[in-house]
Amino acid sequence: MNAAGGRWSWDSSYPAPAKLNLFLRVTGRRADGYHLLQTVFRFLDHADRLHFSPRADAAVRLLTPLPGVPPENDLSVRAARLLQDASGCRQGVDIRIDKHLPMGGGLGGGSSDAASVLLALNHLWQLALPRQRLQEIGLTLGADVPVFIFGRNAFAEGVGETLRAVELPPRCYVVVEPPVQVPTAAIFAAPELRRDSPPIDARGWTPDDIGNDLEAVACTRFPAIAGCLRHLSAAAAPARARMTGSGACVFAECSDPHEAATVLRRLPPGLRAWTSAGAGAHPLLDLAG
């Protein structure tokens, strides 16, 4: 069921929610260069919105291309075409995305869009591919895509593909968007990045474990992130602000919407910031079995 209580259809608006990394450790590096991670993903209510229109041919068109990103390279277009190839489907689609999540922000915007494309078109094209198969397709697009298809807040390991659902308490978050876009590859390629954090048992993780091994590298290379962390930590004290993913966005956890609104008001004028509730599950969870 969608948010309006009806069935998902071609007329629906499909959400692609943001995620936060509540902690992130780099525990090693594989021979192929991919980094081994541990992290907890938390979904937010803040989301891009996707709209789909069927086509009479097999073409996939993105009606809202991002500046500087050729449509054929967009993760959403690539996701739709991979789904066609995996299923033998010859249906086409026009895709329109209302963007609310920043590029290079560490909120999973492009990955979330791609996951919602896979979930929505698997439903709209009546392909009935199982969730695990969609996750496998998603992993070829990026390490963050599978968790959005998995559909639950999760403890992730490996390169992000080994997922274990976790129950998280209701919380609200204040998110600040620094005026920079962070290229994930550049952060992971940094020679000063720590790559030997000791792994922890997923069953032993608690919300008190909040470190992010990528934060120091991102702050050094993008001082605007460090500045936003200082401003948000001051506004949210005694809570400590932290960075999500490889940046650039930073966040602070609050107990309820009132506290989040108070922290938001304490921020200096001119910062791009917003509040969001943590979500218990992906809003498209019911679109795959």
PDB file of C-alpha atoms in Angstrom:
ATOM      1  CA  MET A   1       0.000   0.000   0.000  1.00  0.00           C
ATOM      2  CA  ASN A   2       1.195   3.535  -0.685  1.00  0.00           C
ATOM      3  CA  ALA A   3       1.004   6.456   1.706  1.00  0.00           C
ATOM      4  CA  ALA A   4      -2.527   7.264   0.578  1.00  0.00           C
ATOM      5  CA  GLY A   5      -3.685   3.759   1.426  1.00  0.00           C
ATOM      6  CA  GLY A   6      -4.140   2.624  -2.183  1.00  0.00           C
ATOM      7  CA  ARG A   7      -2.218   0.142  -4.293  1.00  0.00           C
ATOM      8  CA  TRP A   8       1.001   1.168  -6.014  1.00  0.00           C
ATOM      9  CA  SER A   9       0.309   1.987  -9.669  1.00  0.00           C
ATOM     10  CA  TRP A  10       1.601   3.986 -12.640  1.00  0.00           C
ATOM     11  CA  ASP A  11      -0.091   7.021 -11.095  1.00  0.00           C
ATOM     12  CA  SER A  12       1.744   6.706  -7.777  1.00  0.00           C
ATOM     13  CA  SER A  13       4.609   8.845  -6.545  1.00  0.00           C
ATOM     14  CA  TYR A  14       7.374   6.461  -5.443  1.00  0.00           C
ATOM     15  CA  PRO A  15       9.649   7.606  -2.587  1.00  0.00           C
ATOM     16  CA  ALA A  16      13.421   7.116  -2.588  1.00  0.00           C
ATOM     17  CA  PRO A  17      14.358   7.819   1.035  1.00  0.00           C
ATOM     18  CA  ALA A  18      17.595   9.191   2.446  1.00  0.00           C
ATOM     19  CA  LYS A  19      19.798   7.076   4.677  1.00  0.00           C
ATOM     20  CA  LEU A  20      22.174   7.888   7.489  1.00  0.00           C
ATOM     21  CA  ASN A  21      25.201   5.880   8.543  1.00  0.00           C
ATOM     22  CA  LEU A  22      24.927   5.800  12.335  1.00  0.00           C
ATOM     23  CA  PHE A  23      28.524   4.565  12.463  1.00  0.00           C
ATOM     24  CA  LEU A  24      31.036   3.488   9.821  1.00  0.00           C
ATOM     25  CA  ARG A  25      34.248   1.469  10.167  1.00  0.00           C
ATOM     26  CA  VAL A  26      36.711   0.531   7.436  1.00  0.00           C
ATOM     27  CA  THR A  27      37.917  -2.896   8.514  1.00  0.00           C
ATOM     28  CA  GLY A  28      40.045  -3.901   5.528  1.00  0.00           C
ATOM     29  CA  ARG A  29      40.546  -3.849   1.797  1.00  0.00           C
ATOM     30  CA  ARG A  30      40.039  -6.657  -0.701  1.00  0.00           C
ATOM     31  CA  ALA A  31      42.546  -7.607  -3.369  1.00  0.00           C
ATOM     32  CA  ASP A  32      40.297  -5.998  -5.997  1.00  0.00           C
ATOM     33  CA  GLY A  33      40.528  -2.647  -4.206  1.00  0.00           C
ATOM     34  CA  TYR A  34      37.051  -2.611  -2.659  1.00  0.00           C
ATOM     35  CA  HIS A  35      36.966  -1.641   0.997  1.00  0.00           C
ATOM     36  CA  LEU A  36      35.436  -3.810   3.701  1.00  0.00           C
ATOM     37  CA  LEU A  37      33.054  -1.900   5.934  1.00  0.00           C
ATOM     38  CA  GLN A  38      30.811  -2.168   8.918  1.00  0.00           C
ATOM     39  CA  THR A  39      27.970   0.307   9.280  1.00  0.00           C
ATOM     40  CA  VAL A  40      24.397   0.728  10.426  1.00  0.00           C
ATOM     41  CA  PHE A  41      22.014   2.190   7.872  1.00  0.00           C
ATOM     42  CA  ARG A  42      19.008   4.166   9.089  1.00  0.00           C
ATOM     43  CA  PHE A  43      16.277   5.317   6.704  1.00  0.00           C
ATOM     44  CA  LEU A  44      14.759   8.790   6.976  1.00  0.00           C
ATOM     45  CA  ASP A  45      11.347  10.115   6.007  1.00  0.00           C
ATOM     46  CA  HIS A  46      13.080  12.720   3.783  1.00  0.00           C
ATOM     47  CA  ALA A  47      13.060  11.444   0.189  1.00  0.00           C
ATOM     48  CA  ASP A  48      13.291  12.008  -3.535  1.00  0.00           C
ATOM     49  CA  ARG A  49      10.065  11.252  -5.405  1.00  0.00           C
ATOM     50  CA  LEU A  50       9.959   9.155  -8.588  1.00  0.00           C
ATOM     51  CA  HIS A  51       7.247   9.051 -11.236  1.00  0.00           C
ATOM     52  CA  PHE A  52       6.936   6.502 -14.045  1.00  0.00           C
ATOM     53  CA  SER A  53       5.054   6.504 -17.370  1.00  0.00           C
ATOM     54  CA  PRO A  54       4.794   3.425 -19.603  1.00  0.00           C
ATOM     55  CA  ARG A  55       6.079   3.580 -23.166  1.00  0.00           C
ATOM     56  CA  ALA A  56       4.935   1.747 -26.282  1.00  0.00           C
ATOM     57  CA  ASP A  57       8.553   0.833 -27.084  1.00  0.00           C
ATOM     58  CA  ALA A  58      11.425  -0.571 -25.011  1.00  0.00           C
ATOM     59  CA  ALA A  59      13.217   2.755 -24.519  1.00  0.00           C
ATOM     60  CA  VAL A  60      14.192   4.066 -21.073  1.00  0.00           C
ATOM     61  CA  ARG A  61      14.158   7.862 -20.838  1.00  0.00           C
ATOM     62  CA  LEU A  62      15.024  10.114 -17.909  1.00  0.00           C
ATOM     63  CA  LEU A  63      12.938  13.268 -18.213  1.00  0.00           C
ATOM     64  CA  THR A  64      14.833  15.114 -15.464  1.00  0.00           C
ATOM     65  CA  PRO A  65      18.575  14.647 -16.123  1.00  0.00           C
ATOM     66  CA  LEU A  66      20.997  16.001 -13.551  1.00  0.00           C
ATOM     67  CA  PRO A  67      23.326  18.811 -14.626  1.00  0.00           C
ATOM     68  CA  GLY A  68      26.604  17.377 -15.839  1.00  0.00           C
ATOM     69  CA  VAL A  69      25.400  13.746 -15.754  1.00  0.00           C
ATOM     70  CA  PRO A  70      24.633  12.186 -19.167  1.00  0.00           C
ATOM     71  CA  PRO A  71      21.282  10.347 -18.879  1.00  0.00           C
ATOM     72  CA  GLU A  72      22.849   7.055 -19.988  1.00  0.00           C
ATOM     73  CA  ASN A  73      25.182   7.248 -16.977  1.00  0.00           C
ATOM     74  CA  ASP A  74      22.453   8.027 -14.459  1.00  0.00           C
ATOM     75  CA  LEU A  75      21.978   5.222 -11.937  1.00  0.00           C
ATOM     76  CA  SER A  76      18.202   5.284 -12.426  1.00  0.00           C
ATOM     77  CA  VAL A  77      18.467   4.702 -16.171  1.00  0.00           C
ATOM     78  CA  ARG A  78      21.102   2.033 -15.680  1.00  0.00           C
ATOM     79  CA  ALA A  79      18.891   0.323 -13.080  1.00  0.00           C
ATOM     80  CA  ALA A  80      15.929   0.163 -15.458  1.00  0.00           C
ATOM     81  CA  ARG A  81      18.058  -1.230 -18.275  1.00  0.00           C
ATOM     82  CA  LEU A  82      19.679  -3.822 -16.035  1.00  0.00           C
ATOM     83  CA  LEU A  83      16.203  -4.915 -14.948  1.00  0.00           C
ATOM     84  CA  GLN A  84      15.185  -5.291 -18.602  1.00  0.00           C
ATOM     85  CA  ASP A  85      18.282  -7.384 -19.298  1.00  0.00           C
ATOM     86  CA  ALA A  86      17.846  -9.562 -16.201  1.00  0.00           C
ATOM     87  CA  SER A  87      14.197 -10.318 -16.923  1.00  0.00           C
ATOM     88  CA  GLY A  88      13.989 -10.224 -20.720  1.00  0.00           C
ATOM     89  CA  CYS A  89      11.360  -7.501 -20.369  1.00  0.00           C
ATOM     90  CA  ARG A  90      10.763  -5.424 -23.509  1.00  0.00           C
ATOM     91  CA  GLN A  91       8.593  -2.775 -21.874  1.00  0.00           C
ATOM     92  CA  GLY A  92       9.875   0.791 -21.750  1.00  0.00           C
ATOM     93  CA  VAL A  93       9.476   3.665 -19.313  1.00  0.00           C
ATOM     94  CA  ASP A  94       9.834   7.398 -18.866  1.00  0.00           C
ATOM     95  CA  ILE A  95      11.223   8.367 -15.460  1.00  0.00           C
ATOM     96  CA  ARG A  96      10.823  11.715 -13.728  1.00  0.00           C
ATOM     97  CA  ILE A  97      12.623  12.407 -10.449  1.00  0.00           C
ATOM     98  CA  ASP A  98      11.775  15.221  -8.064  1.00  0.00           C
ATOM     99  CA  LYS A  99      15.152  15.672  -6.334  1.00  0.00           C
ATOM    100  CA  HIS A 100      15.245  16.583  -2.652  1.00  0.00           C
ATOM    101  CA  LEU A 101      18.456  14.776  -1.665  1.00  0.00           C
ATOM    102  CA  PRO A 102      21.750  16.475  -2.528  1.00  0.00           C
ATOM    103  CA  MET A 103      24.367  14.978  -4.821  1.00  0.00           C
ATOM    104  CA  GLY A 104      27.581  13.990  -3.066  1.00  0.00           C
ATOM    105  CA  GLY A 105      25.900  14.318   0.308  1.00  0.00           C
ATOM    106  CA  GLY A 106      26.340  10.863   1.808  1.00  0.00           C
ATOM    107  CA  LEU A 107      22.575  10.401   2.056  1.00  0.00           C
ATOM    108  CA  GLY A 108      22.425   7.733  -0.659  1.00  0.00           C
ATOM    109  CA  GLY A 109      20.387   9.825  -3.094  1.00  0.00           C
ATOM    110  CA  GLY A 110      21.488   8.240  -6.376  1.00  0.00           C
ATOM    111  CA  SER A 111      21.598   4.755  -4.874  1.00  0.00           C
ATOM    112  CA  SER A 112      18.162   5.197  -3.335  1.00  0.00           C
ATOM    113  CA  ASP A 113      16.744   6.411  -6.650  1.00  0.00           C
ATOM    114  CA  ALA A 114      18.181   3.345  -8.404  1.00  0.00           C
ATOM    115  CA  ALA A 115      16.736   1.005  -5.772  1.00  0.00           C
ATOM    116  CA  SER A 116      13.291   2.576  -6.055  1.00  0.00           C
ATOM    117  CA  VAL A 117      13.467   2.183  -9.838  1.00  0.00           C
ATOM    118  CA  LEU A 118      14.188  -1.530  -9.426  1.00  0.00           C
ATOM    119  CA  LEU A 119      11.426  -2.004  -6.855  1.00  0.00           C
ATOM    120  CA  ALA A 120       8.827   0.057  -8.697  1.00  0.00           C
ATOM    121  CA  LEU A 121       9.453  -1.351 -12.185  1.00  0.00           C
ATOM    122  CA  ASN A 122       9.632  -4.914 -10.890  1.00  0.00           C
ATOM    123  CA  HIS A 123       6.083  -4.244  -9.681  1.00  0.00           C
ATOM    124  CA  LEU A 124       4.793  -2.152 -12.593  1.00  0.00           C
ATOM    125  CA  TRP A 125       6.220  -4.466 -15.262  1.00  0.00           C
ATOM    126  CA  GLN A 126       4.887  -7.460 -13.273  1.00  0.00           C
ATOM    127  CA  LEU A 127       8.255  -9.245 -13.315  1.00  0.00           C
ATOM    128  CA  ALA A 128       8.019 -10.828  -9.838  1.00  0.00           C
ATOM    129  CA  LEU A 129      11.778 -11.012  -9.370  1.00  0.00           C
ATOM    130  CA  PRO A 130      12.541 -11.878  -5.733  1.00  0.00           C
ATOM    131  CA  ARG A 131      14.099  -9.314  -3.408  1.00  0.00           C
ATOM    132  CA  GLN A 132      17.449 -11.153  -3.316  1.00  0.00           C
ATOM    133  CA  ARG A 133      17.730 -11.000  -7.119  1.00  0.00           C
ATOM    134  CA  LEU A 134      16.973  -7.290  -7.076  1.00  0.00           C
ATOM    135  CA  GLN A 135      19.671  -6.810  -4.429  1.00  0.00           C
ATOM    136  CA  GLU A 136      22.158  -8.635  -6.658  1.00  0.00           C
ATOM    137  CA  ILE A 137      21.290  -6.348  -9.562  1.00  0.00           C
ATOM    138  CA  GLY A 138      21.531  -3.346  -7.278  1.00  0.00           C
ATOM    139  CA  LEU A 139      25.004  -4.292  -6.044  1.00  0.00           C
ATOM    140  CA  THR A 140      26.345  -3.988  -9.596  1.00  0.00           C
ATOM    141  CA  LEU A 141      25.266  -0.335  -9.499  1.00  0.00           C
ATOM    142  CA  GLY A 142      26.780   0.568  -6.123  1.00  0.00           C
ATOM    143  CA  ALA A 143      27.466  -0.715  -2.625  1.00  0.00           C
ATOM    144  CA  ASP A 144      24.631   1.328  -1.057  1.00  0.00           C
ATOM    145  CA  VAL A 145      21.893   0.134  -3.430  1.00  0.00           C
ATOM    146  CA  PRO A 146      21.182  -3.280  -1.836  1.00  0.00           C
ATOM    147  CA  VAL A 147      20.172  -1.907   1.576  1.00  0.00           C
ATOM    148  CA  PHE A 148      17.407   0.199   0.029  1.00  0.00           C
ATOM    149  CA  ILE A 149      16.039  -2.945  -1.652  1.00  0.00           C
ATOM    150  CA  PHE A 150      16.513  -4.969   1.555  1.00  0.00           C
ATOM    151  CA  GLY A 151      14.097  -2.449   2.983  1.00  0.00           C
ATOM    152  CA  ARG A 152      14.937  -2.446   6.684  1.00  0.00           C
ATOM    153  CA  ASN A 153      17.329  -0.521   8.865  1.00  0.00           C
ATOM    154  CA  ALA A 154      20.368  -2.747   8.820  1.00  0.00           C
ATOM    155  CA  PHE A 155      23.807  -3.608  10.119  1.00  0.00           C
ATOM    156  CA  ALA A 156      25.900  -3.974   6.945  1.00  0.00           C
ATOM    157  CA  GLU A 157      29.213  -5.725   6.374  1.00  0.00           C
ATOM    158  CA  GLY A 158      31.441  -6.692   3.469  1.00  0.00           C
ATOM    159  CA  VAL A 159      31.242  -3.979   0.817  1.00  0.00           C
ATOM    160  CA  GLY A 160      27.705  -3.308   2.007  1.00  0.00           C
ATOM    161  CA  GLU A 161      25.985  -6.388   0.651  1.00  0.00           C
ATOM    162  CA  THR A 162      25.814  -8.488   3.860  1.00  0.00           C
ATOM    163  CA  LEU A 163      22.800  -7.139   5.702  1.00  0.00           C
ATOM    164  CA  ARG A 164      21.224  -7.913   9.058  1.00  0.00           C
ATOM    165  CA  ALA A 165      17.998  -6.135  10.058  1.00  0.00           C
ATOM    166  CA  VAL A 166      18.213  -4.078  13.244  1.00  0.00           C
ATOM    167  CA  GLU A 167      15.461  -2.540  15.333  1.00  0.00           C
ATOM    168  CA  LEU A 168      16.152   1.117  16.092  1.00  0.00           C
ATOM    169  CA  PRO A 169      14.269   3.317  18.559  1.00  0.00           C
ATOM    170  CA  PRO A 170      12.170   6.244  17.288  1.00  0.00           C
ATOM    171  CA  ARG A 171      14.426   9.253  16.779  1.00  0.00           C
ATOM    172  CA  CYS A 172      14.469  12.544  14.902  1.00  0.00           C
ATOM    173  CA  TYR A 173      17.479  14.010  13.146  1.00  0.00           C
ATOM    174  CA  VAL A 174      18.795  17.415  12.188  1.00  0.00           C
ATOM    175  CA  VAL A 175      20.733  17.243   8.919  1.00  0.00           C
ATOM    176  CA  VAL A 176      23.020  19.994   7.625  1.00  0.00           C
ATOM    177  CA  GLU A 177      24.071  20.104   3.968  1.00  0.00           C
ATOM    178  CA  PRO A 178      27.541  21.663   3.559  1.00  0.00           C
ATOM    179  CA  PRO A 179      27.936  23.588   0.278  1.00  0.00           C
ATOM    180  CA  VAL A 180      30.218  20.932  -1.243  1.00  0.00           C
ATOM    181  CA  GLN A 181      29.859  17.682  -3.170  1.00  0.00           C
ATOM    182  CA  VAL A 182      32.148  14.909  -1.955  1.00  0.00           C
ATOM    183  CA  PRO A 183      33.389  12.322  -4.482  1.00  0.00           C
ATOM    184  CA  THR A 184      33.235   9.040  -2.605  1.00  0.00           C
ATOM    185  CA  ALA A 185      36.081   7.510  -4.608  1.00  0.00           C
ATOM    186  CA  ALA A 186      38.457  10.311  -3.589  1.00  0.00           C
ATOM    187  CA  ILE A 187      37.793   9.725   0.126  1.00  0.00           C
ATOM    188  CA  PHE A 188      38.384   5.982  -0.136  1.00  0.00           C
ATOM    189  CA  ALA A 189      41.536   6.544  -2.197  1.00  0.00           C
ATOM    190  CA  ALA A 190      43.084   8.886   0.391  1.00  0.00           C
ATOM    191  CA  PRO A 191      46.390   7.457   1.648  1.00  0.00           C
ATOM    192  CA  GLU A 192      45.703   8.687   5.184  1.00  0.00           C
ATOM    193  CA  LEU A 193      42.412   6.772   5.470  1.00  0.00           C
ATOM    194  CA  ARG A 194      42.450   4.220   8.271  1.00  0.00           C
ATOM    195  CA  ARG A 195      41.705   0.787   6.854  1.00  0.00           C
ATOM    196  CA  ASP A 196      42.266  -1.482   9.851  1.00  0.00           C
ATOM    197  CA  SER A 197      39.538  -0.678  12.354  1.00  0.00           C
ATOM    198  CA  PRO A 198      38.757  -3.782  14.422  1.00  0.00           C
ATOM    199  CA  PRO A 199      35.437  -5.315  13.390  1.00  0.00           C
ATOM    200  CA  ILE A 200      32.662  -5.701  15.924  1.00  0.00           C
ATOM    201  CA  ASP A 201      30.007  -8.370  16.311  1.00  0.00           C
ATOM    202  CA  ALA A 202      26.766  -7.155  14.748  1.00  0.00           C
ATOM    203  CA  ARG A 203      24.873  -8.436  17.774  1.00  0.00           C
ATOM    204  CA  GLY A 204      27.069  -6.350  20.058  1.00  0.00           C
ATOM    205  CA  TRP A 205      26.584  -3.000  18.333  1.00  0.00           C
ATOM    206  CA  THR A 206      24.871  -0.300  20.382  1.00  0.00           C
ATOM    207  CA  PRO A 207      23.839   3.246  19.412  1.00  0.00           C
ATOM    208  CA  ASP A 208      26.760   4.508  21.531  1.00  0.00           C
ATOM    209  CA  ASP A 209      29.166   3.354  18.783  1.00  0.00           C
ATOM    210  CA  ILE A 210      29.056   6.402  16.528  1.00  0.00           C
ATOM    211  CA  GLY A 211      32.488   6.795  14.943  1.00  0.00           C
ATOM    212  CA  ASN A 212      32.992   7.282  11.185  1.00  0.00           C
ATOM    213  CA  ASP A 213      36.458   6.423   9.832  1.00  0.00           C
ATOM    214  CA  LEU A 214      35.844   8.599   6.752  1.00  0.00           C
ATOM    215  CA  GLU A 215      35.050  11.762   8.704  1.00  0.00           C
ATOM    216  CA  ALA A 216      38.614  12.937   9.421  1.00  0.00           C
ATOM    217  CA  VAL A 217      39.647  12.541   5.775  1.00  0.00           C
ATOM    218  CA  ALA A 218      36.567  14.378   4.492  1.00  0.00           C
ATOM    219  CA  CYS A 219      36.984  17.220   6.998  1.00  0.00           C
ATOM    220  CA  THR A 220      40.629  17.725   6.033  1.00  0.00           C
ATOM    221  CA  ARG A 221      39.868  17.829   2.332  1.00  0.00           C
ATOM    222  CA  PHE A 222      36.612  19.752   2.635  1.00  0.00           C
ATOM    223  CA  PRO A 223      36.874  22.283   5.495  1.00  0.00           C
ATOM    224  CA  ALA A 224      33.205  23.253   5.030  1.00  0.00           C
ATOM    225  CA  ILE A 225      32.271  19.858   6.483  1.00  0.00           C
ATOM    226  CA  ALA A 226      34.364  20.496   9.586  1.00  0.00           C
ATOM    227  CA  GLY A 227      32.697  23.890  10.004  1.00  0.00           C
ATOM    228  CA  CYS A 228      29.209  22.415   9.770  1.00  0.00           C
ATOM    229  CA  LEU A 229      30.153  19.743  12.308  1.00  0.00           C
ATOM    230  CA  ARG A 230      31.263  22.442  14.759  1.00  0.00           C
ATOM    231  CA  HIS A 231      28.077  24.479  14.287  1.00  0.00           C
ATOM    232  CA  LEU A 232      25.793  21.465  14.637  1.00  0.00           C
ATOM    233  CA  SER A 233      27.653  20.057  17.643  1.00  0.00           C
ATOM    234  CA  ALA A 234      27.298  23.422  19.395  1.00  0.00           C
ATOM    235  CA  ALA A 235      23.582  23.591  18.599  1.00  0.00           C
ATOM    236  CA  ALA A 236      22.906  19.974  19.604  1.00  0.00           C
ATOM    237  CA  ALA A 237      25.108  19.775  22.728  1.00  0.00           C
ATOM    238  CA  PRO A 238      25.515  17.499  24.576  1.00  0.00           C
ATOM    239  CA  ALA A 239      24.833  15.327  21.505  1.00  0.00           C
ATOM    240  CA  ARG A 240      27.738  15.167  19.059  1.00  0.00           C
ATOM    241  CA  ALA A 241      27.221  15.860  15.384  1.00  0.00           C
ATOM    242  CA  ARG A 242      28.660  13.307  12.983  1.00  0.00           C
ATOM    243  CA  MET A 243      29.095  12.799   9.264  1.00  0.00           C
ATOM    244  CA  THR A 244      27.093  10.307   7.226  1.00  0.00           C
ATOM    245  CA  GLY A 245      28.793   8.074   4.676  1.00  0.00           C
ATOM    246  CA  SER A 246      31.714   9.729   2.907  1.00  0.00           C
ATOM    247  CA  GLY A 247      30.081  13.144   3.348  1.00  0.00           C
ATOM    248  CA  ALA A 248      29.239  15.844   2.880  1.00  0.00           C
ATOM    249  CA  CYS A 249      26.116  15.910   5.082  1.00  0.00           C
ATOM    250  CA  VAL A 250      26.345  15.925   8.873  1.00  0.00           C
ATOM    251  CA  PHE A 251      23.632  15.111  11.393  1.00  0.00           C
ATOM    252  CA  ALA A 252      22.680  15.108  15.056  1.00  0.00           C
ATOM    253  CA  GLU A 253      20.263  12.705  16.714  1.00  0.00           C
ATOM    254  CA  CYS A 254      17.357  14.066  18.772  1.00  0.00           C
ATOM    255  CA  SER A 255      14.793  12.348  20.947  1.00  0.00           C
ATOM    256  CA  ASP A 256      11.700  13.952  19.396  1.00  0.00           C
ATOM    257  CA  PRO A 257      10.522  16.560  16.848  1.00  0.00           C
ATOM    258  CA  HIS A 258      10.458  19.332  19.475  1.00  0.00           C
ATOM    259  CA  GLU A 259      14.119  18.824  20.341  1.00  0.00           C
ATOM    260  CA  ALA A 260      15.042  18.656  16.647  1.00  0.00           C
ATOM    261  CA  ALA A 261      13.215  21.937  15.960  1.00  0.00           C
ATOM    262  CA  THR A 262      15.075  23.567  18.862  1.00  0.00           C
ATOM    263  CA  VAL A 263      18.451  22.431  17.516  1.00  0.00           C
ATOM    264  CA  LEU A 264      17.505  23.678  14.044  1.00  0.00           C
ATOM    265  CA  ARG A 265      16.689  27.138  15.439  1.00  0.00           C
ATOM    266  CA  ARG A 266      20.069  27.327  17.194  1.00  0.00           C
ATOM    267  CA  LEU A 267      22.024  26.918  13.956  1.00  0.00           C
ATOM    268  CA  PRO A 268      23.626  30.019  12.420  1.00  0.00           C
ATOM    269  CA  PRO A 269      21.616  31.628   9.619  1.00  0.00           C
ATOM    270  CA  GLY A 270      22.646  30.689   6.112  1.00  0.00           C
ATOM    271  CA  LEU A 271      23.179  26.967   6.721  1.00  0.00           C
ATOM    272  CA  ARG A 272      21.064  24.627   4.616  1.00  0.00           C
ATOM    273  CA  ALA A 273      19.484  22.323   7.194  1.00  0.00           C
ATOM    274  CA  TRP A 274      16.318  20.348   7.834  1.00  0.00           C
ATOM    275  CA  THR A 275      14.776  17.848  10.231  1.00  0.00           C
ATOM    276  CA  SER A 276      13.469  14.362   9.572  1.00  0.00           C
ATOM    277  CA  ALA A 277      12.122  11.440  11.530  1.00  0.00           C
ATOM    278  CA  GLY A 278      13.861   8.111  11.335  1.00  0.00           C
ATOM    279  CA  ALA A 279      11.819   5.526   9.454  1.00  0.00           C
ATOM    280  CA  GLY A 280      11.176   2.014  10.689  1.00  0.00           C
ATOM    281  CA  ALA A 281      11.362   0.554   7.173  1.00  0.00           C
ATOM    282  CA  HIS A 282      11.608   1.512   3.524  1.00  0.00           C
ATOM    283  CA  PRO A 283       8.237   2.780   2.253  1.00  0.00           C
ATOM    284  CA  LEU A 284       8.425   0.380  -0.732  1.00  0.00           C
ATOM    285  CA  LEU A 285       9.181  -2.669   1.436  1.00  0.00           C
ATOM    286  CA  ASP A 286       6.032  -4.448   0.261  1.00  0.00           C
ATOM    287  CA  LEU A 287       6.961  -4.296  -3.427  1.00  0.00           C
ATOM    288  CA  ALA A 288       9.292  -7.317  -3.306  1.00  0.00           C
ATOM    289  CA  GLY A 289       9.063 -10.691  -1.657  1.00  0.00           C
TER     290      GLY A 289
END
